[in-house]
XYZ file of C-alpha atoms in Angstrom:
530
model
C 181.871 124.864 60.448
C 180.906 126.541 57.123
C 182.144 130.238 56.943
C 180.732 131.080 53.223
C 177.963 129.269 51.678
C 176.391 130.414 48.507
C 173.572 128.446 47.203
C 172.910 127.436 43.959
C 169.738 129.256 43.547
C 171.724 132.516 43.623
C 174.636 131.025 41.395
C 172.180 130.201 38.664
C 172.051 133.929 38.067
C 175.269 134.803 38.591
C 178.867 134.271 37.153
C 182.175 134.607 38.959
C 185.726 134.169 37.302
C 189.108 133.592 38.516
C 192.007 135.590 37.246
C 194.182 133.781 39.904
C 194.339 130.994 42.224
C 191.970 131.222 45.266
C 193.602 131.928 48.562
C 192.298 130.652 52.164
C 189.994 132.929 54.104
C 191.590 134.741 56.900
C 188.351 135.642 58.658
C 187.679 134.009 61.673
C 184.262 132.724 62.922
C 182.064 134.854 65.271
C 181.852 133.732 68.751
C 178.213 132.895 69.663
C 176.518 130.322 71.892
C 173.871 129.328 70.075
C 172.955 125.904 69.139
C 171.940 126.519 65.654
C 172.234 129.883 63.685
C 172.123 131.260 59.896
C 173.057 134.496 58.839
C 171.865 135.552 55.285
C 172.348 138.256 52.959
C 168.951 139.033 51.510
C 170.127 140.905 48.488
C 171.874 137.810 47.095
C 170.170 135.020 49.273
C 173.561 133.829 50.199
C 174.322 132.210 53.485
C 177.499 133.937 54.910
C 177.384 132.351 58.232
C 176.182 128.931 59.314
C 176.095 126.623 62.486
C 173.967 123.414 62.397
C 171.649 125.328 60.134
C 169.951 122.246 59.002
C 169.553 120.489 62.422
C 165.883 119.632 63.466
C 165.173 121.465 66.723
C 161.895 122.789 68.477
C 161.138 126.009 67.001
C 158.807 127.518 69.730
C 156.989 130.664 69.025
C 158.722 130.904 65.670
C 155.852 128.804 64.289
C 153.698 131.795 64.603
C 155.263 133.396 61.490
C 153.833 130.590 59.358
C 150.315 131.192 60.823
C 150.668 134.837 60.218
C 151.728 134.233 56.878
C 148.919 132.015 55.977
C 146.517 134.653 57.360
C 148.074 137.452 55.071
C 147.915 135.065 51.989
C 144.233 134.370 52.619
C 143.571 138.363 52.742
C 145.405 138.631 49.485
C 143.408 135.957 47.821
C 140.328 137.382 49.055
C 139.432 134.582 51.401
C 139.335 136.731 54.614
C 139.712 140.470 55.410
C 141.627 142.397 58.151
C 138.046 143.925 59.492
C 136.054 140.944 59.718
C 135.035 140.029 63.306
C 135.887 136.351 64.320
C 134.318 134.736 67.334
C 136.867 132.718 69.430
C 135.687 128.889 69.370
C 135.027 127.094 72.563
C 138.546 125.014 72.153
C 140.652 127.957 71.155
C 142.527 127.681 74.463
C 142.989 123.830 74.213
C 146.588 122.743 75.158
C 147.712 126.006 76.806
C 149.338 125.693 80.252
C 149.342 128.186 82.971
C 152.459 129.546 81.915
C 151.646 129.708 78.169
C 151.783 133.211 76.489
C 148.204 134.561 75.923
C 146.366 137.795 75.156
C 143.437 136.970 77.437
C 141.132 135.827 74.716
C 138.414 133.818 75.886
C 135.842 131.715 73.969
C 132.783 133.681 72.565
C 135.080 137.157 72.361
C 134.738 138.636 68.923
C 137.836 140.196 67.580
C 138.686 141.433 63.855
C 141.511 139.426 62.018
C 143.621 142.489 62.483
C 143.704 142.435 66.124
C 144.344 138.646 66.043
C 147.356 139.266 64.037
C 149.029 141.791 66.517
C 148.090 139.421 69.238
C 149.885 136.457 67.515
C 153.027 138.663 66.667
C 153.544 141.013 69.405
C 151.873 139.246 72.399
C 152.693 135.668 71.235
C 149.176 134.764 71.985
C 148.732 130.927 71.557
C 144.929 131.032 71.469
C 145.084 133.720 68.911
C 146.675 131.243 66.403
C 143.959 128.690 67.003
C 141.125 131.168 66.562
C 142.956 132.301 63.066
C 143.313 128.424 62.188
C 139.765 127.443 62.781
C 138.728 130.595 60.923
C 140.776 130.035 57.757
C 140.468 126.118 57.479
C 137.689 124.978 59.687
C 139.502 123.439 62.377
C 143.050 123.477 63.882
C 144.046 120.220 62.415
C 143.217 121.453 58.933
C 145.262 124.498 59.436
C 148.298 122.335 60.396
C 148.173 120.193 57.352
C 147.879 123.522 55.370
C 151.069 124.741 57.156
C 152.994 121.573 56.294
C 151.864 122.015 52.664
C 152.933 125.399 52.456
C 156.359 124.802 54.120
C 157.102 122.002 51.471
C 156.166 124.560 48.973
C 158.855 127.136 50.104
C 161.571 124.480 50.082
C 161.376 123.464 53.924
C 162.961 120.051 53.790
C 163.427 119.492 57.390
C 160.129 121.098 58.874
C 156.768 119.490 60.219
C 154.429 121.344 62.444
C 152.074 119.780 64.634
C 150.057 122.809 65.996
C 149.767 126.393 65.015
C 151.316 128.207 67.970
C 154.795 126.344 68.489
C 153.870 124.879 72.034
C 156.091 121.578 72.514
C 155.021 118.560 70.620
C 157.271 115.439 69.379
C 156.639 115.761 65.936
C 157.047 119.492 65.887
C 160.382 120.729 64.434
C 162.253 123.059 62.086
C 165.595 124.193 61.317
C 167.382 127.487 61.394
C 167.529 127.579 57.581
C 163.891 126.361 56.959
C 162.572 129.159 59.182
C 164.721 131.633 57.264
C 162.846 130.326 54.273
C 159.466 130.936 55.761
C 160.420 134.274 57.145
C 161.751 135.451 53.724
C 158.343 134.711 52.191
C 156.650 136.636 55.245
C 158.573 139.766 54.909
C 157.464 140.241 51.445
C 153.868 141.410 53.144
C 154.103 144.939 54.183
C 151.671 144.327 57.110
C 153.831 141.694 58.382
C 156.638 144.003 58.814
C 154.451 146.492 60.177
C 153.233 144.618 62.932
C 156.655 143.094 63.719
C 158.240 146.568 63.861
C 155.796 147.947 66.253
C 157.377 148.495 69.659
C 153.803 148.195 71.354
C 150.115 148.051 70.548
C 146.993 149.175 72.320
C 144.042 147.101 71.591
C 140.700 148.794 71.656
C 139.235 145.702 73.206
C 139.540 146.244 77.172
C 139.769 142.480 77.885
C 142.703 142.212 75.444
C 145.926 141.963 77.490
C 144.208 143.069 80.722
C 143.767 146.417 78.781
C 147.242 146.928 78.914
C 149.429 147.741 75.709
C 151.119 144.520 74.186
C 154.762 145.158 74.189
C 156.925 143.881 71.376
C 159.303 141.043 73.021
C 162.168 141.821 70.623
C 164.574 143.888 72.581
C 166.819 144.746 69.539
C 164.112 147.316 68.592
C 161.845 147.894 71.909
C 163.614 149.326 74.819
C 160.428 148.403 76.872
C 160.883 144.470 76.054
C 160.939 142.564 79.293
C 163.937 140.941 78.042
C 166.031 144.169 77.520
C 167.802 143.860 80.580
C 171.333 144.732 79.158
C 170.058 147.260 76.492
C 170.068 145.027 73.598
C 168.533 147.771 71.318
C 170.436 147.417 67.864
C 170.118 150.806 65.721
C 170.317 148.677 62.467
C 167.695 146.007 63.376
C 164.053 145.560 62.598
C 161.677 143.007 63.980
C 160.666 139.623 63.134
C 159.757 137.365 66.269
C 160.974 135.914 69.678
C 160.372 132.489 70.738
C 161.138 130.542 73.991
C 160.140 127.128 75.283
C 162.345 125.077 77.716
C 162.787 122.482 74.896
C 163.651 125.213 72.396
C 165.643 127.517 74.322
C 165.642 131.192 73.623
C 165.078 131.965 70.146
C 165.231 134.928 67.707
C 164.584 135.940 63.944
C 165.509 139.277 63.026
C 166.479 141.767 60.231
C 169.330 144.469 60.019
C 170.337 146.831 57.257
C 173.411 148.834 57.356
C 175.098 150.729 54.454
C 172.877 148.968 52.053
C 173.631 145.353 53.274
C 170.496 143.785 54.346
C 170.613 140.800 56.648
C 168.487 138.283 58.364
C 169.698 136.178 61.305
C 168.119 132.917 62.987
C 169.523 131.934 66.222
C 168.041 128.834 68.116
C 168.945 127.102 71.476
C 170.241 130.070 73.213
C 170.415 130.447 77.083
C 168.665 132.880 79.203
C 167.110 133.117 82.861
C 164.660 130.456 82.380
C 166.749 127.515 81.051
C 170.032 128.682 82.328
C 169.493 131.034 85.268
C 171.592 133.481 83.886
C 170.736 137.390 83.712
C 171.681 137.681 79.945
C 169.369 136.528 77.113
C 171.954 135.123 74.690
C 169.492 135.190 71.730
C 169.982 138.884 71.361
C 173.448 138.974 72.328
C 174.232 136.352 69.759
C 172.227 138.169 67.024
C 174.176 141.341 67.709
C 177.220 139.632 67.616
C 176.398 138.132 64.107
C 175.428 141.342 62.760
C 178.613 143.298 63.882
C 180.561 140.283 62.590
C 179.081 140.659 59.080
C 178.977 144.545 59.135
C 182.755 144.940 59.969
C 184.041 142.164 57.842
C 181.806 141.792 54.490
C 181.258 143.876 51.815
C 179.636 143.919 48.183
C 182.231 143.334 45.534
C 181.863 143.273 41.585
C 183.266 140.077 40.827
C 182.579 139.882 37.081
C 181.549 142.406 34.241
C 179.004 141.046 31.986
C 180.969 142.879 29.228
C 184.161 140.796 29.751
C 184.294 137.571 27.494
C 185.082 134.337 29.295
C 186.309 132.059 26.329
C 184.537 130.736 23.178
C 182.979 127.864 21.921
C 184.116 124.922 19.717
C 183.704 125.801 15.828
C 180.035 125.894 15.112
C 178.584 123.876 12.223
C 177.188 125.970 9.207
C 178.143 129.353 10.890
C 179.120 132.335 8.937
C 182.090 134.344 9.990
C 184.657 133.078 12.428
C 182.346 130.230 13.109
C 182.420 130.311 17.086
C 180.454 131.899 19.938
C 181.844 134.067 22.450
C 180.755 133.167 26.016
C 179.905 135.665 28.680
C 177.785 135.930 31.873
C 174.290 137.295 31.685
C 174.806 140.232 33.904
C 177.215 142.131 36.449
C 177.581 140.429 39.296
C 177.950 141.636 42.974
C 178.447 139.290 45.848
C 178.894 139.930 49.697
C 182.328 138.736 50.274
C 184.856 139.184 53.233
C 186.816 142.201 52.778
C 190.055 140.158 52.515
C 188.505 138.101 49.425
C 188.930 139.758 46.191
C 187.418 138.776 42.760
C 190.716 137.147 41.897
C 190.090 134.767 44.681
C 186.898 133.363 42.918
C 187.356 130.590 40.241
C 184.953 129.409 37.484
C 185.558 126.369 35.616
C 183.220 126.436 32.442
C 181.990 123.568 30.449
C 179.717 123.147 27.208
C 176.286 121.386 27.373
C 177.324 119.909 23.826
C 180.442 119.750 21.967
C 178.507 119.836 18.780
C 176.756 123.308 18.090
C 175.077 124.353 14.985
C 174.151 127.648 13.724
C 172.262 130.013 14.026
C 172.525 130.871 17.717
C 170.830 133.775 19.318
C 172.842 136.215 21.670
C 171.877 135.072 25.210
C 171.424 131.591 24.269
C 172.598 129.185 27.214
C 175.570 127.155 25.801
C 177.125 126.025 28.945
C 177.537 125.862 32.568
C 180.548 126.608 34.748
C 181.489 125.580 38.263
C 182.033 128.220 40.882
C 184.676 127.390 43.439
C 185.847 129.586 46.365
C 188.815 128.503 48.418
C 188.919 125.215 46.737
C 185.189 124.415 47.749
C 182.584 124.150 44.935
C 179.701 126.468 45.547
C 177.097 125.966 42.469
C 176.885 125.888 38.922
C 175.854 128.777 36.519
C 174.928 129.319 32.964
C 177.090 130.558 30.168
C 175.300 132.538 27.355
C 176.512 133.562 23.734
C 177.540 137.113 23.755
C 176.244 137.949 20.092
C 174.320 136.405 17.499
C 176.148 133.515 15.284
C 174.456 133.523 11.787
C 174.220 130.890 9.045
C 176.632 130.640 6.335
C 175.192 132.481 3.212
C 174.465 129.332 0.979
C 172.576 127.484 3.851
C 170.614 130.667 4.615
C 169.513 130.632 1.002
C 168.537 126.897 0.769
C 166.614 127.523 4.148
C 164.689 130.325 2.826
C 163.982 128.289 -0.395
C 162.932 125.427 1.777
C 160.681 127.741 4.232
C 159.173 129.311 0.859
C 158.153 125.994 -0.473
C 156.994 124.837 2.837
C 154.345 127.490 2.930
C 150.798 126.143 3.184
C 149.314 128.439 0.738
C 152.045 127.494 -1.889
C 151.643 123.795 -1.243
C 147.899 124.165 -1.931
C 148.625 126.210 -5.095
C 151.008 123.774 -6.502
C 148.827 121.011 -5.769
C 146.008 122.641 -7.633
C 148.282 123.230 -10.482
C 149.466 119.573 -10.663
C 145.776 118.476 -10.557
C 144.731 120.686 -13.561
C 147.964 119.931 -15.424
C 147.348 115.970 -14.993
C 143.734 116.467 -15.800
C 144.681 118.374 -18.791
C 147.469 115.875 -19.967
C 145.060 113.140 -19.549
C 142.339 114.900 -21.464
C 144.872 115.359 -24.395
C 146.082 111.952 -24.180
C 142.490 110.719 -24.622
C 141.808 113.173 -27.362
C 144.916 112.083 -29.300
C 143.841 108.486 -28.851
C 140.350 109.331 -30.301
C 141.728 111.356 -33.170
C 144.329 108.339 -34.096
C 141.295 106.016 -33.726
C 139.257 108.152 -36.088
C 142.117 108.607 -38.646
C 142.571 104.787 -38.881
C 138.718 104.134 -39.243
C 138.560 106.745 -41.832
C 141.319 105.422 -43.764
C 139.583 101.926 -43.663
C 136.486 103.803 -45.028
C 138.422 105.539 -47.810
C 139.942 102.354 -48.911
C 136.818 100.614 -49.139
C 135.486 103.548 -51.277
C 138.298 103.336 -53.502
C 137.805 99.984 -53.976
C 134.251 100.416 -54.794
C 135.171 103.087 -57.447
C 137.663 100.769 -59.014
C 135.087 98.016 -59.443
C 132.642 100.452 -60.781
C 135.063 101.494 -63.378
C 135.914 97.993 -64.432
C 132.173 97.110 -64.704
C 131.627 100.282 -66.994
C 134.906 99.641 -69.139
C 134.512 95.712 -69.183
C 138.219 95.426 -68.399
C 140.608 95.514 -65.596
C 141.978 98.804 -64.334
C 145.610 99.443 -65.689
C 148.240 99.907 -63.371
C 148.788 103.620 -62.027
C 151.332 105.601 -64.032
C 154.298 107.114 -62.314
C 154.361 110.619 -63.974
C 155.327 113.267 -61.731
C 153.125 115.758 -62.761
C 150.003 113.628 -61.866
C 150.768 113.601 -58.343
C 152.590 116.837 -57.881
C 149.309 118.626 -56.682
C 149.248 115.962 -53.921
C 152.448 116.913 -52.445
C 154.074 113.271 -52.841
C 156.954 114.020 -55.174
C 159.269 112.662 -52.542
C 157.915 109.163 -53.012
C 160.629 107.083 -54.947
C 159.061 105.748 -58.189
C 162.017 103.384 -58.502
C 161.059 101.512 -55.220
C 157.514 100.945 -55.865
C 156.718 98.013 -58.201
C 152.997 98.061 -58.543
C 149.792 100.569 -58.594
C 148.812 98.703 -55.421
C 152.233 99.317 -53.893
C 151.953 102.909 -54.953
C 148.389 103.581 -53.574
C 149.549 102.171 -50.330
C 152.352 104.628 -50.121
C 150.395 107.451 -51.136
C 147.931 106.741 -48.645
C 150.230 106.574 -45.800
C 151.968 109.808 -46.748
C 148.726 111.449 -47.411
C 147.694 110.565 -43.661
C 150.733 111.792 -42.179
C 151.230 115.033 -43.832
C 147.443 116.176 -44.569
C 145.788 114.324 -41.542
C 143.908 112.615 -44.631
C 140.730 114.536 -45.044
C 139.716 117.639 -47.061
C 136.621 119.354 -48.049
C 135.138 121.064 -50.867
C 133.768 124.600 -50.260
C 130.311 123.139 -50.409
C 131.440 120.865 -47.347
C 131.411 117.654 -49.286
C 134.413 115.332 -48.952
C 136.785 115.834 -51.719
C 137.537 112.063 -51.710
C 134.106 111.465 -53.381
C 135.426 113.446 -56.411
C 138.409 111.127 -56.990
C 138.255 109.518 -60.275
C 140.430 106.637 -61.278
C 140.319 107.881 -65.100
C 142.330 110.925 -64.258
C 145.323 108.657 -63.425
C 145.279 105.957 -66.260
C 148.274 105.990 -68.127
């Protein structure tokens, strides 16, 4: 039998730390006769006692908690209102036996949804459940499908409903823990708790319950309950729901609060007058036993401080400073634990999600998990987070900023434009330079032809061939050609070619007179004849 069970749902938000080795619990189990039971701390959602809590059993009228929950959710969604009047359908009493619990509602009777909820939860009226079902989903069958879908959404893995009221059926079952999950959702609605905690309710409709007040059957809160034969009233208790069929036995779901400890107890398959011919109703006795056992032996203990480090990571790549992250829990943790169990009896075994970590890491980042162990039993895994930021090393920060800067869209667009413009300009320049060089080449040919024509003209006028050109320095000094080595030039034609090449390179070949004419047209070979 499990004495302590803390579910992973809770431990995902918690962290407990072992200073020493765990010790065995000295706490004895409570003595109860229920076939199945579960006792849950509502503040932490932790199971502190269970017996066959996952065993499938007939839930009897505890089924009506789901029926009421769906009605309250429909009201919240705007699909129904408490004040609307609902007419009981012709088959609202279908399946009810002579001994079925009823509020006396008959077909054709009009009631508000509010009245129907009181009939369902206080009088445990089976026909009221059928009326609600037909109103919300069009038929009882469609409503039952809705019940099963909602049960799955709440995490009920061992529950299946065949009707809306809990009358015996082969395929109608649930478990102590699944019924706790349904109840936990239902008590989030204030109206549910308000109805369940009413000791009695007087309907304004004379036909309801034969005009008598509807008494709450929960003997823990109502001294006038028909089951309160041994004064079961419990000062710390508040209601939820009773249930009974021969297959289910006597059942009860209730809540209790004392000194800030808020508990929910579910007991199924208990004995009583109708199934065991005893005067006691063990569903109430067992529930009181569970509550007293918990209040006497359990207390909230702070098992870890969020400011206490729990170790450090392996070296982090590219990290500044010490290059490691300090691990810690996300917040202070309190658990409802046996009074003889101390925080030193709670163990945590940490592990990292990855052995390779890379900066930067923000404070609060989940870096690992830890197994939580109490008395040698693993109760779940939890998250380990970085206690502070781990910054990047300076040089890497600079490179990342530089990369980020040049990764900006506007800058990429701007650089693209500059490259396009620069490339276009370079292409134009190269094209211009090519045209220029081609122009110079053509001009050189033209001038050579002109010079040849001038030579021929001079020869015709003088009747002789032109003599070789003199190499006097003063003749060519005005052309800036004094660096030509006259010893290396053998003839006037060779000298001319040398003059032309240097002229082209240093003076871009062409010059003009003040009147705009080409100065080469004034060139006279007579001036350079020796």
